[in-house]
mmCIF file of C-alpha atoms in Angstrom:
data_model
loop_
_atom_site.group_PDB
_atom_site.id
_atom_site.type_symbol
_atom_site.label_atom_id
_atom_site.label_comp_id
_atom_site.label_asym_id
_atom_site.label_seq_id
_atom_site.Cartn_x
_atom_site.Cartn_y
_atom_site.Cartn_z
ATOM 1 C CA UNK A 1 0.000 0.000 0.000
ATOM 2 C CA UNK A 2 2.882 2.351 0.774
ATOM 3 C CA UNK A 3 4.373 1.762 -2.675
ATOM 4 C CA UNK A 4 1.097 2.735 -4.344
ATOM 5 C CA UNK A 5 0.965 5.959 -2.325
ATOM 6 C CA UNK A 6 4.578 6.727 -3.215
ATOM 7 C CA UNK A 7 3.918 6.104 -6.927
ATOM 8 C CA UNK A 8 0.869 8.383 -6.831
ATOM 9 C CA UNK A 9 2.864 11.211 -5.189
ATOM 10 C CA UNK A 10 5.749 10.730 -7.637
ATOM 11 C CA UNK A 11 3.438 10.755 -10.666
ATOM 12 C CA UNK A 12 1.769 13.973 -9.430
ATOM 13 C CA UNK A 13 5.173 15.618 -9.011
ATOM 14 C CA UNK A 14 6.365 14.453 -12.435
ATOM 15 C CA UNK A 15 3.185 15.875 -13.946
ATOM 16 C CA UNK A 16 3.932 19.284 -12.417
ATOM 17 C CA UNK A 17 7.664 19.524 -13.141
ATOM 18 C CA UNK A 18 10.155 18.282 -15.670
ATOM 19 C CA UNK A 19 12.741 15.864 -14.236
ATOM 20 C CA UNK A 20 15.526 18.389 -14.908
ATOM 21 C CA UNK A 21 13.629 21.031 -12.911
ATOM 22 C CA UNK A 22 13.125 18.534 -10.094
ATOM 23 C CA UNK A 23 16.859 17.824 -10.099
ATOM 24 C CA UNK A 24 17.737 21.535 -9.948
ATOM 25 C CA UNK A 25 15.253 22.166 -7.146
ATOM 26 C CA UNK A 26 16.452 19.168 -5.149
ATOM 27 C CA UNK A 27 20.107 20.192 -5.600
ATOM 28 C CA UNK A 28 19.311 23.771 -4.520
ATOM 29 C CA UNK A 29 17.448 22.721 -1.358
ATOM 30 C CA UNK A 30 20.001 20.047 -0.429
ATOM 31 C CA UNK A 31 22.737 22.654 -0.901
ATOM 32 C CA UNK A 32 20.856 25.216 1.152
ATOM 33 C CA UNK A 33 20.530 22.630 3.930
ATOM 34 C CA UNK A 34 24.302 22.037 3.829
ATOM 35 C CA UNK A 35 24.200 18.511 2.421
ATOM 36 C CA UNK A 36 25.576 19.311 -1.056
ATOM 37 C CA UNK A 37 27.905 21.972 -2.450
ATOM 38 C CA UNK A 38 26.181 25.353 -2.558
ATOM 39 C CA UNK A 39 27.001 28.834 -3.846
ATOM 40 C CA UNK A 40 25.503 32.289 -3.984
ATOM 41 C CA UNK A 41 26.306 34.999 -6.547
ATOM 42 C CA UNK A 42 25.774 38.660 -5.630
ATOM 43 C CA UNK A 43 26.031 41.134 -8.511
ATOM 44 C CA UNK A 44 25.803 44.910 -8.409
ATOM 45 C CA UNK A 45 24.406 45.051 -11.964
ATOM 46 C CA UNK A 46 22.584 42.882 -14.454
ATOM 47 C CA UNK A 47 24.883 43.747 -17.346
ATOM 48 C CA UNK A 48 24.517 41.448 -20.337
ATOM 49 C CA UNK A 49 27.103 40.839 -23.023
ATOM 50 C CA UNK A 50 26.566 40.170 -26.703
ATOM 51 C CA UNK A 51 27.058 36.488 -27.584
ATOM 52 C CA UNK A 52 29.982 37.372 -29.869
ATOM 53 C CA UNK A 53 31.831 39.430 -27.227
ATOM 54 C CA UNK A 54 35.481 38.613 -26.708
ATOM 55 C CA UNK A 55 36.612 38.135 -23.124
ATOM 56 C CA UNK A 56 40.044 38.270 -21.509
ATOM 57 C CA UNK A 57 40.293 36.592 -18.103
ATOM 58 C CA UNK A 58 42.954 37.370 -15.510
ATOM 59 C CA UNK A 59 43.486 36.829 -11.802
ATOM 60 C CA UNK A 60 45.085 39.245 -9.353
ATOM 61 C CA UNK A 61 48.194 38.523 -7.301
ATOM 62 C CA UNK A 62 46.193 38.392 -4.065
ATOM 63 C CA UNK A 63 46.769 35.211 -2.038
ATOM 64 C CA UNK A 64 43.494 33.993 -0.500
ATOM 65 C CA UNK A 65 43.101 34.555 3.214
ATOM 66 C CA UNK A 66 42.949 31.187 4.951
ATOM 67 C CA UNK A 67 44.466 29.183 2.082
ATOM 68 C CA UNK A 68 47.910 30.523 1.105
ATOM 69 C CA UNK A 69 48.794 27.327 -0.804
ATOM 70 C CA UNK A 70 46.131 27.661 -3.514
ATOM 71 C CA UNK A 71 47.418 27.481 -7.094
ATOM 72 C CA UNK A 72 48.356 31.045 -8.111
ATOM 73 C CA UNK A 73 46.108 31.245 -11.201
ATOM 74 C CA UNK A 74 43.359 28.784 -10.266
ATOM 75 C CA UNK A 75 40.406 31.197 -10.518
ATOM 76 C CA UNK A 76 41.453 32.404 -13.977
ATOM 77 C CA UNK A 77 41.871 28.782 -15.106
ATOM 78 C CA UNK A 78 38.432 27.784 -13.824
ATOM 79 C CA UNK A 79 36.792 30.954 -15.197
ATOM 80 C CA UNK A 80 38.343 30.235 -18.605
ATOM 81 C CA UNK A 81 37.034 26.651 -18.521
ATOM 82 C CA UNK A 82 33.569 28.060 -17.750
ATOM 83 C CA UNK A 83 33.703 30.900 -20.307
ATOM 84 C CA UNK A 84 34.866 28.699 -23.184
ATOM 85 C CA UNK A 85 31.477 26.958 -23.025
ATOM 86 C CA UNK A 86 29.505 30.135 -23.826
ATOM 87 C CA UNK A 87 31.857 32.666 -25.436
ATOM 88 C CA UNK A 88 33.414 32.198 -28.882
ATOM 89 C CA UNK A 89 37.035 33.105 -28.169
ATOM 90 C CA UNK A 90 37.910 33.786 -24.534
ATOM 91 C CA UNK A 91 41.562 34.203 -23.599
ATOM 92 C CA UNK A 92 43.262 34.080 -20.240
ATOM 93 C CA UNK A 93 46.458 35.248 -18.640
ATOM 94 C CA UNK A 94 49.012 32.509 -18.026
ATOM 95 C CA UNK A 95 49.950 33.955 -14.628
ATOM 96 C CA UNK A 96 48.474 36.411 -12.107
ATOM 97 C CA UNK A 97 48.520 40.043 -13.227
ATOM 98 C CA UNK A 98 47.911 43.429 -11.660
ATOM 99 C CA UNK A 99 44.807 45.273 -12.864
ATOM 100 C CA UNK A 100 46.731 47.670 -15.133
ATOM 101 C CA UNK A 101 48.700 44.801 -16.671
ATOM 102 C CA UNK A 102 45.490 42.844 -17.221
ATOM 103 C CA UNK A 103 43.815 45.806 -18.936
ATOM 104 C CA UNK A 104 46.857 46.247 -21.196
ATOM 105 C CA UNK A 105 46.842 42.558 -22.106
ATOM 106 C CA UNK A 106 43.105 42.648 -22.793
ATOM 107 C CA UNK A 107 43.661 45.657 -25.072
ATOM 108 C CA UNK A 108 46.574 43.942 -26.868
ATOM 109 C CA UNK A 109 44.427 40.835 -27.439
ATOM 110 C CA UNK A 110 41.637 43.091 -28.773
ATOM 111 C CA UNK A 111 39.189 41.769 -26.220
ATOM 112 C CA UNK A 112 35.949 43.647 -25.640
ATOM 113 C CA UNK A 113 35.895 42.916 -21.897
ATOM 114 C CA UNK A 114 38.243 42.032 -19.087
ATOM 115 C CA UNK A 115 37.028 39.642 -16.406
ATOM 116 C CA UNK A 116 39.381 40.317 -13.506
ATOM 117 C CA UNK A 117 39.101 37.813 -10.689
ATOM 118 C CA UNK A 118 40.384 37.540 -7.159
ATOM 119 C CA UNK A 119 40.408 34.581 -4.784
ATOM 120 C CA UNK A 120 39.504 36.590 -1.688
ATOM 121 C CA UNK A 121 39.097 33.895 0.948
ATOM 122 C CA UNK A 122 39.247 30.127 1.328
ATOM 123 C CA UNK A 123 38.899 27.741 4.241
ATOM 124 C CA UNK A 124 40.459 24.360 3.562
ATOM 125 C CA UNK A 125 38.921 22.151 6.227
ATOM 126 C CA UNK A 126 40.105 18.625 7.049
ATOM 127 C CA UNK A 127 38.359 16.237 4.672
ATOM 128 C CA UNK A 128 40.536 13.137 4.391
ATOM 129 C CA UNK A 129 43.024 10.978 6.299
ATOM 130 C CA UNK A 130 46.077 12.849 4.966
ATOM 131 C CA UNK A 131 44.772 16.211 6.198
ATOM 132 C CA UNK A 132 43.780 14.616 9.499
ATOM 133 C CA UNK A 133 47.309 13.240 10.026
ATOM 134 C CA UNK A 134 48.710 16.757 9.527
ATOM 135 C CA UNK A 135 46.172 18.532 11.723
ATOM 136 C CA UNK A 136 44.926 16.149 14.460
ATOM 137 C CA UNK A 137 42.508 18.877 15.578
ATOM 138 C CA UNK A 138 38.739 18.307 15.591
ATOM 139 C CA UNK A 139 38.177 22.046 15.137
ATOM 140 C CA UNK A 140 39.701 21.778 11.634
ATOM 141 C CA UNK A 141 37.193 19.148 10.461
ATOM 142 C CA UNK A 142 34.385 20.623 8.402
ATOM 143 C CA UNK A 143 33.315 22.024 5.075
ATOM 144 C CA UNK A 144 35.465 23.948 2.627
ATOM 145 C CA UNK A 145 34.462 27.512 1.839
ATOM 146 C CA UNK A 146 35.615 30.037 -0.733
ATOM 147 C CA UNK A 147 34.885 33.657 -1.652
ATOM 148 C CA UNK A 148 35.619 35.056 -5.113
ATOM 149 C CA UNK A 149 35.448 38.633 -6.331
ATOM 150 C CA UNK A 150 35.012 39.399 -10.029
ATOM 151 C CA UNK A 151 35.161 42.676 -11.900
ATOM 152 C CA UNK A 152 33.925 42.940 -15.473
ATOM 153 C CA UNK A 153 35.463 45.930 -17.257
ATOM 154 C CA UNK A 154 35.036 47.329 -20.739
ATOM 155 C CA UNK A 155 38.494 47.273 -22.272
ATOM 156 C CA UNK A 156 38.163 50.363 -24.473
ATOM 157 C CA UNK A 157 36.753 52.693 -21.792
ATOM 158 C CA UNK A 158 38.166 50.916 -18.686
ATOM 159 C CA UNK A 159 34.710 51.306 -17.166
ATOM 160 C CA UNK A 160 33.580 48.834 -14.493
ATOM 161 C CA UNK A 161 30.301 47.371 -15.755
ATOM 162 C CA UNK A 162 29.758 44.580 -13.227
ATOM 163 C CA UNK A 163 31.106 43.531 -9.858
ATOM 164 C CA UNK A 164 30.211 40.137 -8.423
ATOM 165 C CA UNK A 165 30.974 38.291 -5.203
ATOM 166 C CA UNK A 166 30.631 34.522 -5.137
ATOM 167 C CA UNK A 167 30.341 32.735 -1.809
ATOM 168 C CA UNK A 168 30.568 28.970 -2.069
ATOM 169 C CA UNK A 169 30.728 26.188 0.470
ATOM 170 C CA UNK A 170 31.059 22.443 0.381
ATOM 171 C CA UNK A 171 28.316 20.050 1.321
ATOM 172 C CA UNK A 172 28.404 17.485 4.083
ATOM 173 C CA UNK A 173 27.787 14.638 1.620
ATOM 174 C CA UNK A 174 30.581 15.833 -0.707
ATOM 175 C CA UNK A 175 33.313 16.956 1.678
ATOM 176 C CA UNK A 176 35.595 13.915 1.522
ATOM 177 C CA UNK A 177 38.888 14.714 -0.273
ATOM 178 C CA UNK A 178 37.547 18.073 -1.459
ATOM 179 C CA UNK A 179 39.554 21.286 -1.742
ATOM 180 C CA UNK A 180 38.274 24.878 -1.936
ATOM 181 C CA UNK A 181 39.336 24.914 -5.614
ATOM 182 C CA UNK A 182 36.778 22.157 -6.314
ATOM 183 C CA UNK A 183 34.003 24.611 -5.433
ATOM 184 C CA UNK A 184 34.915 27.162 -8.121
ATOM 185 C CA UNK A 185 33.747 25.746 -11.459
ATOM 186 C CA UNK A 186 29.924 25.525 -10.932
ATOM 187 C CA UNK A 187 29.450 29.159 -9.795
ATOM 188 C CA UNK A 188 31.782 30.418 -12.538
ATOM 189 C CA UNK A 189 29.788 28.492 -15.140
ATOM 190 C CA UNK A 190 26.593 30.008 -13.734
ATOM 191 C CA UNK A 191 28.103 33.517 -13.757
ATOM 192 C CA UNK A 192 29.297 33.306 -17.369
ATOM 193 C CA UNK A 193 25.841 32.106 -18.436
ATOM 194 C CA UNK A 194 24.257 35.012 -16.559
ATOM 195 C CA UNK A 195 26.500 37.406 -18.490
ATOM 196 C CA UNK A 196 24.639 36.273 -21.603
ATOM 197 C CA UNK A 197 21.245 36.423 -19.869
ATOM 198 C CA UNK A 198 20.791 32.639 -19.750
#
C-alpha cells in the first residue's frame, strides 16, 4: 500500500515539473541545507554581453586569506574553462597580473571585456586521512568555503560594468577529499551564463 501511495505522489510531481527542474530544485534545497555543495552569486548590476563578445580573463596577485597554498592562477583557469562553453574566443592570462597589466593585455588581445578575478578567501577544512594526520585537531574538520570577487570591465573605456561576489561552500555529503578549488567551477559556469542572460 505504501508503494502505491509513493507512486501516486511521484506521478503527481512528475506531472507538475520536468525531471531536470526537479533535479535543480532538489540540488538547490540540499545545498541550502548544507548537504551538497552550494554557492551564492551577488552582482551589483545585471549587465549582459553580446554572444559574440570577446573576453580576456585574468586573476590578481592576491593570495586567498585562509588558504595561502592555492594554485596562483586557479580562478582564472576555472573561469576560462567556464567561459569557453559560452563565449566564442575567450583568452586568459598565463599567470596572475595586476589590474593595469590585465587591462593592457586585454587591449593587446583586442578583447571587448576584461574579467578580472580575485580569490579573496578560502577555508580548507580537514576532509581526508592525509589532512587529518597533519592537523589532528577536531576544530579543523568541516566544510570547505571560498569567496571570489570578479570585476567585469570594458576594455576600451576601462569602465567597471559589473562587480560580483561569489560565496561557495562544500556540502556534508561531498566533503571527503575536497579542496576549496573544487568549489569554483559551478558558480563560474553560472556567472558566465548570466552574463549572456541565460
